[in-house]
Every structure is written in structure tokens, then in C-alpha cells.
Coordinates of C-alpha atoms and ligand atoms in Angstrom, one line a residue:
N938 CA -15.6 3.2 -14.1
G939 CA -14.4 4.2 -10.6
P940 CA -16.6 6.2 -7.8
I941 CA -17.9 9.5 -7.9
L942 CA -15.7 11.9 -5.6
G943 CA -17.2 14.7 -3.7
E944 CA -15.2 18.5 -3.9
E945 CA -13.2 18.1 -0.6
L946 CA -11.6 14.9 -2.1
L947 CA -11.2 15.5 -5.6
R948 CA -9.2 18.3 -3.9
K949 CA -6.8 15.5 -1.4
I950 CA -6.4 13.0 -5.2
S951 CA -5.5 15.6 -7.1
E952 CA -2.1 16.3 -5.0
H953 CA -1.6 12.7 -3.6
P954 CA 1.7 11.5 -6.3
C955 CA 0.4 8.4 -5.8
Y956 CA -3.5 9.0 -7.1
D957 CA -2.7 11.5 -9.5
K958 CA 0.1 10.6 -11.9
N959 CA 0.1 14.6 -12.5
A960 CA 0.5 15.4 -9.1
Q961 CA 3.7 13.2 -8.7
H962 CA 6.2 15.8 -9.6
K963 CA 4.5 18.5 -7.8
Y964 CA 2.8 17.4 -4.6
G965 CA 5.0 14.8 -1.8
R966 CA 4.7 12.5 1.0
I967 CA 5.8 11.5 4.1
H968 CA 5.8 7.4 5.3
L969 CA 5.8 7.6 9.4
A970 CA 7.5 4.2 10.1
V971 CA 5.7 3.6 13.2
A972 CA 4.4 0.1 12.6
P973 CA 6.4 -3.0 12.8
A974 CA 4.2 -5.5 13.5
C975 CA 2.9 -7.8 10.8
N976 CA -0.2 -10.3 11.6
I977 CA 0.3 -12.7 8.2
Q978 CA 3.5 -14.4 6.6
C979 CA 3.8 -13.1 2.9
N980 CA 6.7 -15.4 0.8
F981 CA 7.5 -12.6 -0.6
C982 CA 8.3 -11.5 2.8
V983 CA 11.4 -11.0 4.9
R984 CA 10.8 -9.6 8.0
E985 CA 13.7 -7.4 9.0
F986 CA 13.2 -5.3 5.9
D987 CA 10.2 -3.1 5.5
C988 CA 6.6 -4.6 4.5
V989 CA 7.3 -5.4 0.9
N990 CA 3.2 -4.6 -0.4
E991 CA 4.6 -1.3 -0.6
S992 CA 8.2 -0.7 -0.1
R993 CA 11.9 -2.5 -1.6
P994 CA 14.2 -4.5 -0.8
G995 CA 16.6 -4.9 1.3
V996 CA 15.9 -1.2 3.7
T997 CA 14.8 -1.3 7.3
S998 CA 13.5 1.5 8.2
K999 CA 14.1 3.2 11.8
V1000 CA 10.5 2.8 13.8
L1001 CA 9.6 5.9 15.6
T1002 CA 7.5 6.3 18.4
P1003 CA 4.1 8.3 17.5
E1004 CA 5.5 11.3 19.4
E1005 CA 8.6 11.1 17.6
A1006 CA 6.6 10.6 14.4
L1007 CA 4.6 13.6 15.0
E1008 CA 8.1 15.8 15.2
K1009 CA 9.8 14.8 12.2
T1010 CA 6.8 15.7 10.6
K1011 CA 6.4 18.7 12.1
Q1012 CA 10.4 19.2 11.0
I1013 CA 9.3 17.7 7.2
L1014 CA 7.0 19.8 6.4
A1015 CA 7.8 23.0 7.4
E1016 CA 10.7 22.3 4.7
Y1017 CA 8.9 21.0 2.5
P1018 CA 5.8 22.5 2.2
F1019 CA 4.7 20.5 -0.9
I1020 CA 4.1 17.5 0.6
K1021 CA 0.2 16.9 1.2
V1022 CA 0.2 13.4 2.6
V1023 CA 0.8 11.9 5.5
A1024 CA 0.7 8.0 5.1
I1025 CA 2.1 4.9 7.3
A1026 CA 3.0 2.0 5.0
G1027 CA 5.2 -0.1 7.7
P1028 CA 7.2 -1.4 8.1
G1029 CA 4.5 -3.9 8.9
D1030 CA 0.8 -3.4 8.5
P1031 CA -0.3 -0.5 10.1
L1032 CA -3.8 -2.0 11.8
A1033 CA -1.0 -4.5 13.1
N1034 CA -0.2 -1.7 15.8
D1035 CA -2.2 0.9 18.2
E1036 CA 0.7 3.9 16.9
T1037 CA -1.0 4.0 14.1
F1038 CA -4.0 5.7 15.0
E1039 CA -1.9 7.5 18.1
T1040 CA 0.1 8.5 15.3
F1041 CA -2.7 9.6 12.6
E1042 CA -4.5 11.7 15.7
L1043 CA -1.8 13.5 16.7
I1044 CA -0.7 14.5 13.4
R1045 CA -4.4 15.6 12.1
N1046 CA -4.2 17.8 15.7
E1047 CA -1.6 19.1 14.6
F1048 CA -2.1 19.4 10.9
P1049 CA -6.2 19.3 9.7
E1050 CA -5.7 19.8 6.5
I1051 CA -3.1 17.2 5.4
T1052 CA -4.3 14.1 3.8
L1053 CA -4.2 10.8 5.8
C1054 CA -3.4 7.7 4.0
M1055 CA -2.5 4.3 4.9
S1056 CA -1.4 0.7 3.2
T1057 CA -2.6 -2.5 4.7
N1058 CA -2.4 -6.7 4.1
G1059 CA -6.8 -5.8 4.7
L1060 CA -6.6 -8.8 6.8
M1061 CA -8.0 -6.3 10.2
L1062 CA -9.6 -4.0 7.7
P1063 CA -13.4 -4.4 8.4
E1064 CA -13.4 -4.1 12.6
K1065 CA -10.5 -1.2 12.7
L1066 CA -12.9 0.4 9.8
P1067 CA -14.4 2.6 12.3
E1068 CA -10.9 3.5 13.8
I1069 CA -9.6 4.7 10.6
L1070 CA -13.1 6.6 10.0
R1071 CA -12.3 7.9 13.5
T1072 CA -8.7 9.3 12.4
G1073 CA -9.3 10.9 9.4
V1074 CA -7.6 8.7 6.7
S1075 CA -9.4 9.4 3.2
T1076 CA -6.9 7.2 1.0
L1077 CA -6.2 3.6 2.3
T1078 CA -4.0 0.6 -0.5
V1079 CA -5.2 -3.0 0.8
T1080 CA -2.7 -5.4 -1.1
V1081 CA -5.1 -8.0 -3.1
N1082 CA -2.7 -10.5 -5.0
A1083 CA -5.2 -12.8 -5.3
I1084 CA -9.3 -13.5 -4.8
D1085 CA -8.8 -17.3 -5.9
P1086 CA -8.4 -18.8 -2.0
E1087 CA -5.8 -21.6 -3.7
I1088 CA -3.7 -18.8 -5.3
Q1089 CA -3.5 -16.9 -2.4
A1090 CA -2.7 -19.8 -0.6
K1091 CA 0.5 -20.0 -2.3
I1092 CA 1.3 -16.6 -1.7
V1093 CA 0.4 -16.2 2.1
D1094 CA 2.4 -18.6 4.0
H1095 CA -0.6 -18.2 7.6
I1096 CA -2.1 -15.8 9.0
F1097 CA -2.7 -14.7 12.8
Y1098 CA -6.3 -13.8 13.4
H1099 CA -8.2 -13.4 16.7
G1100 CA -5.2 -15.6 18.7
K1101 CA -5.1 -17.9 16.0
V1102 CA -2.6 -19.0 13.1
Y1103 CA -4.3 -20.0 10.0
K1104 CA -2.7 -21.4 7.0
G1105 CA -3.1 -22.2 3.6
V1106 CA -6.9 -22.5 1.8
E1107 CA -8.1 -21.6 5.2
A1108 CA -6.2 -18.2 6.0
A1109 CA -6.1 -17.2 2.5
K1110 CA -10.6 -17.9 2.6
I1111 CA -9.9 -15.2 5.9
Q1112 CA -7.9 -12.8 4.2
I1113 CA -9.6 -12.7 1.0
K1114 CA -13.2 -12.0 3.0
N1115 CA -11.7 -9.3 4.9
Q1116 CA -10.5 -7.9 2.3
L1117 CA -13.0 -7.4 -0.2
D1118 CA -15.3 -6.9 2.8
G1119 CA -13.1 -4.0 4.2
I1120 CA -12.6 -2.6 0.4
K1121 CA -16.6 -1.8 -0.3
A1122 CA -16.8 -0.7 3.0
A1123 CA -14.4 1.5 3.2
I1124 CA -15.3 2.5 -0.1
D1125 CA -19.2 3.6 0.8
A1126 CA -18.1 5.3 3.9
G1127 CA -16.2 8.0 1.5
I1128 CA -12.6 6.5 1.7
V1129 CA -10.3 6.6 -1.9
V1130 CA -9.1 3.1 -2.5
K1131 CA -6.1 1.6 -4.3
V1132 CA -5.6 -1.8 -4.7
N1133 CA -1.5 -2.7 -4.8
T1134 CA -1.1 -6.4 -6.4
V1135 CA 2.2 -8.1 -6.3
L1136 CA 2.4 -9.5 -10.1
I1137 CA 4.0 -13.3 -9.7
P1138 CA 4.6 -14.8 -12.6
G1139 CA 3.7 -18.5 -12.7
I1140 CA 1.7 -18.2 -9.3
N1141 CA -0.7 -15.2 -10.2
D1142 CA 0.4 -13.1 -13.6
K1143 CA -3.2 -14.8 -15.7
H1144 CA -5.2 -14.2 -12.2
I1145 CA -4.8 -10.8 -12.1
I1146 CA -6.9 -9.7 -14.6
E1147 CA -9.3 -11.5 -12.5
I1148 CA -8.9 -9.3 -9.3
A1149 CA -8.8 -6.0 -11.9
K1150 CA -12.7 -7.3 -13.1
K1151 CA -13.7 -7.5 -8.6
L1152 CA -11.9 -3.8 -8.4
N1153 CA -14.5 -2.4 -10.6
E1154 CA -17.6 -3.8 -9.2
L1155 CA -16.2 -2.7 -5.5
G1156 CA -15.3 0.7 -7.0
V1157 CA -11.7 1.0 -6.2
Y1158 CA -11.0 3.7 -7.3
I1159 CA -7.5 2.9 -9.1
M1160 CA -4.6 -0.4 -9.3
N1161 CA -0.5 -0.9 -8.2
V1162 CA 0.1 -3.7 -10.3
M1163 CA 3.8 -4.1 -9.1
P1164 CA 6.9 -6.6 -9.8
L1165 CA 7.4 -8.7 -7.1
I1166 CA 10.9 -8.5 -5.5
N1167 CA 12.4 -12.0 -5.4
Q1168 CA 13.3 -12.8 -1.9
G1169 CA 11.9 -14.7 1.0
A1170 CA 10.2 -17.9 0.5
F1171 CA 9.8 -16.9 -3.4
A1172 CA 13.8 -15.8 -3.6
D1173 CA 13.8 -18.6 -6.8
L1174 CA 11.1 -17.1 -8.5
E1175 CA 12.2 -14.9 -10.7
P1176 CA 10.2 -10.9 -11.1
P1177 CA 8.6 -10.1 -14.3
T1178 CA 9.6 -8.4 -17.0
P1179 CA 9.1 -4.8 -17.6
E1180 CA 6.8 -6.1 -20.4
E1181 CA 5.1 -8.8 -18.7
R1182 CA 3.9 -5.6 -16.3
K1183 CA 3.1 -3.2 -19.3
A1184 CA 0.7 -6.7 -20.2
V1185 CA -1.3 -7.2 -17.3
Q1186 CA -1.1 -3.5 -16.8
E1187 CA -3.1 -3.2 -20.0
A1188 CA -5.4 -5.3 -19.9
C1189 CA -6.5 -5.1 -16.6
E1190 CA -6.7 -1.0 -17.7
P1191 CA -10.4 -1.7 -19.0
Y1192 CA -11.7 -2.3 -15.4
V1193 CA -9.7 -0.3 -13.4
M1194 CA -7.6 2.8 -13.5
Q1195 CA -3.7 1.5 -14.0
M1196 CA -0.6 3.3 -11.3
R1197 CA 2.3 2.8 -13.2
H1198 CA 4.3 5.7 -11.9
C1199 CA 5.1 3.9 -7.9
R1200 CA 8.7 4.1 -6.3
Q1201 CA 8.2 1.4 -4.2
C1202 CA 9.1 3.5 -1.5
R1203 CA 10.6 3.1 1.8
A1204 CA 8.5 3.2 5.3
D1205 CA 10.5 6.2 5.9
A1206 CA 10.5 7.8 2.8
Y1207 CA 9.4 12.0 2.2
G1208 CA 9.4 13.9 -0.5
L1209 CA 8.9 13.9 -4.5
L1210 CA 8.0 10.1 -5.2
A1211 CA 11.3 11.0 -7.2
Q1212 CA 13.4 11.5 -5.1
D1213 CA 14.3 8.5 -3.4
M1214 CA 15.8 6.9 -6.3
S1215 CA 19.2 8.1 -5.0
Q1216 CA 18.7 5.1 -2.4
M1217 CA 17.3 2.3 -5.3
S1218 CA 19.8 -0.1 -6.6
E1219 CA 20.6 -0.8 -10.3
E1220 CA 19.0 -3.9 -10.8
R1221 CA 15.9 -2.6 -8.7
R1222 CA 15.3 0.4 -11.4
K1223 CA 15.7 -1.9 -14.1
V1224 CA 12.7 -4.3 -12.6
I1225 CA 10.5 -1.2 -11.9
K1226 CA 11.6 0.9 -15.0
I1227 CA 12.9 3.6 -13.7
Ligands
LIG2666 FE1 2.1 6.1 0.8 FE2 1.5 4.7 -0.6 FE3 -0.2 6.5 0.3 FE4 1.1 6.8 -1.6 S1 3.2 5.7 -1.6 S2 0.8 5.0 1.4 S3 -0.2 5.2 -1.3 S4 1.4 7.7 0.7 FE5 3.1 5.2 -3.3 FE6 5.2 4.9 -2.7 FE7 4.0 3.5 -4.6 FE8 3.1 3.4 -2.4 S5 4.9 5.5 -5.4 S6 4.9 2.1 -2.9 S7 2.4 3.4 -4.3
LIG2667 FE1 5.7 -8.9 4.7 FE2 3.7 -9.6 4.0 FE3 3.4 -8.6 6.2 FE4 4.2 -6.5 4.4 S1 2.1 -8.0 4.9 S2 5.4 -7.1 6.4 S3 5.3 -8.2 3.6 S4 4.3 -10.0 5.6

């Protein structure tokens, strides 16, 4: 299963620390925290911290302007030439911030060879796809926590979409449709798509296999099942045990390749994936088993 990739994309993937487990020790990424706004409210999110869909709890990244982000990239790439991926993953949703595209343009003009990567909740994906393609993003992560609106409604409290707030199942239907349509369109346009799924025991644990089957149909390259970070409205839920997470990954593996080396990076992380570990709490290390 999985999409067929051209030569250029195969090279980019082989140098992408998240998409290729063999690349993680050799190649790094830089996250540019230029996107503070978000257009949804996940129940596990505490807004003053980075987006939990691709991040770890209790940290706040300093928001940069696009120009500051370019400056930071220049400095860091000069110091760490093994960084091959420049990504925007928060602290909110990249597609809810125009600065995302301004930043990518600045980076692409300065470093045409670099891989541009982004992580989103997918709500705005269909309508922002032309802009994503225009700026040359080649790897895209969408966080899909449910494809059943009843389940999704337990995970996302509300969405803000085209000037209106939607709640519950109505909100869930809009988001799921946009995520799946957007993923399909992105893959058709040649972007390599990864899906993050937050494993939330008692809410979506039995459902994740259905997501994996859908990702197989859509041609998603790789899936990253991440453990719940129990904060926000989900503060009382138990995160999954490493064994529970492993069982879900094994059940999904026949349908879509599994990423098992995610470090739940900050929105301003850089270097090798393993490098940021110094800032991780003991408790968190146990949850994600590193
Ligand atoms: Fe960043 Fe994400 Fe791109 Fe990687 S992280 S936007 S795909 S360059 Fe990677 Fe970090 Fe896990 Fe994300 S280890 S949190 S999966
Ligand atoms: Fe928070 Fe969800 Fe928005 Fe990420 S997508 S910033 S977790 S509300």
C-alpha cells in the first residue's frame, strides 16, 4: 500500500526525519513558530501551550514574525547543515495564519532545495491547498482523530469556520469532510501525506483501525499514533499505556505504515528529533516510551 513517489520526492522522504525512521539520526528539522491562531478547540488543548496535535504539553513557543523566522533559519542551517526540513507546526494551526505562507515563501526563495513541511488540523485544507502547492510544501501532516462524527464530537468542542461557530456533530461532520477531501486532493496533487492520530482511551481507541483503513484508501504515506496528553477538558482521562499504543499500531500496520519514533516536538524545536529530549519531563518520557 502507499503512494508511488517520483525521484525527487523519494530523496526528500529519505532525508525527512519523521517520514523515514532511518533518517532520524542523520537529518534534522526546524520548526518555525509563526502560527499562533487556531480555528478549532480540541478538548485536550490548553491554548497558551503549543498545538497538542504535534507537540508536547506545558511548553510555549515564542511566536516569530516571518522575517524573524527566516533569520532564525539562516542561522540554524549555517550551524546545522544536516537539517533538511523546514516546518510550521504551530503553536496554533498553520492554515489559520497568513504568516505561514509568507514564511514559506521567504524560506523557499532563500533555500530552494529545502523540504517544506506543515502540520494542520485540516479544517481549511481543501481551500488552502492551492496556496500550499504554490509555496512548494511537499510533506503535509493532518491530524485525524476520528472519521465518525459522533466520536469526533467528543474530541473537538467547536470549530470556527467561515465566520461561524459550529459545535458537536455538526462541527465534526464539517471537519472530517474537509480533512478527508483535503488529504485526497493533496495526495492527488503530489504531496506526501502523514496522518497524526491522538490515541484517547475510551474515546477513539477502538476506532483508530477504521481510520487506518480509510488512510489506506486515500493513499496516505504514514500514520503516527500519538499518546493522549491529558490536559484541558481531557485532564481527567488516562493516557494510553505504551502497550496499548503498540497494540493499536500493530493493528493499523497492515493498512498504513506506522511511525513509531515521534518525539512530540515543540512548535519551535530544531535539530535531530532526539536532540530536544533534554527538555522533556520524566513523566512524559514514560508515556511516549523513550
Ligand atoms: Fe515537524 Fe511534523 Fe513535519 Fe516532522 S515533527 S511538522 S512531520 S518536520 Fe515529527 Fe515531531 Fe513527531 Fe511531528 S517527531 S511531532 S511527527
Ligand atoms: Fe489546540 Fe487543537 Fe488548535 Fe492544535 S488544532 S492548537 S490542539 S485546538
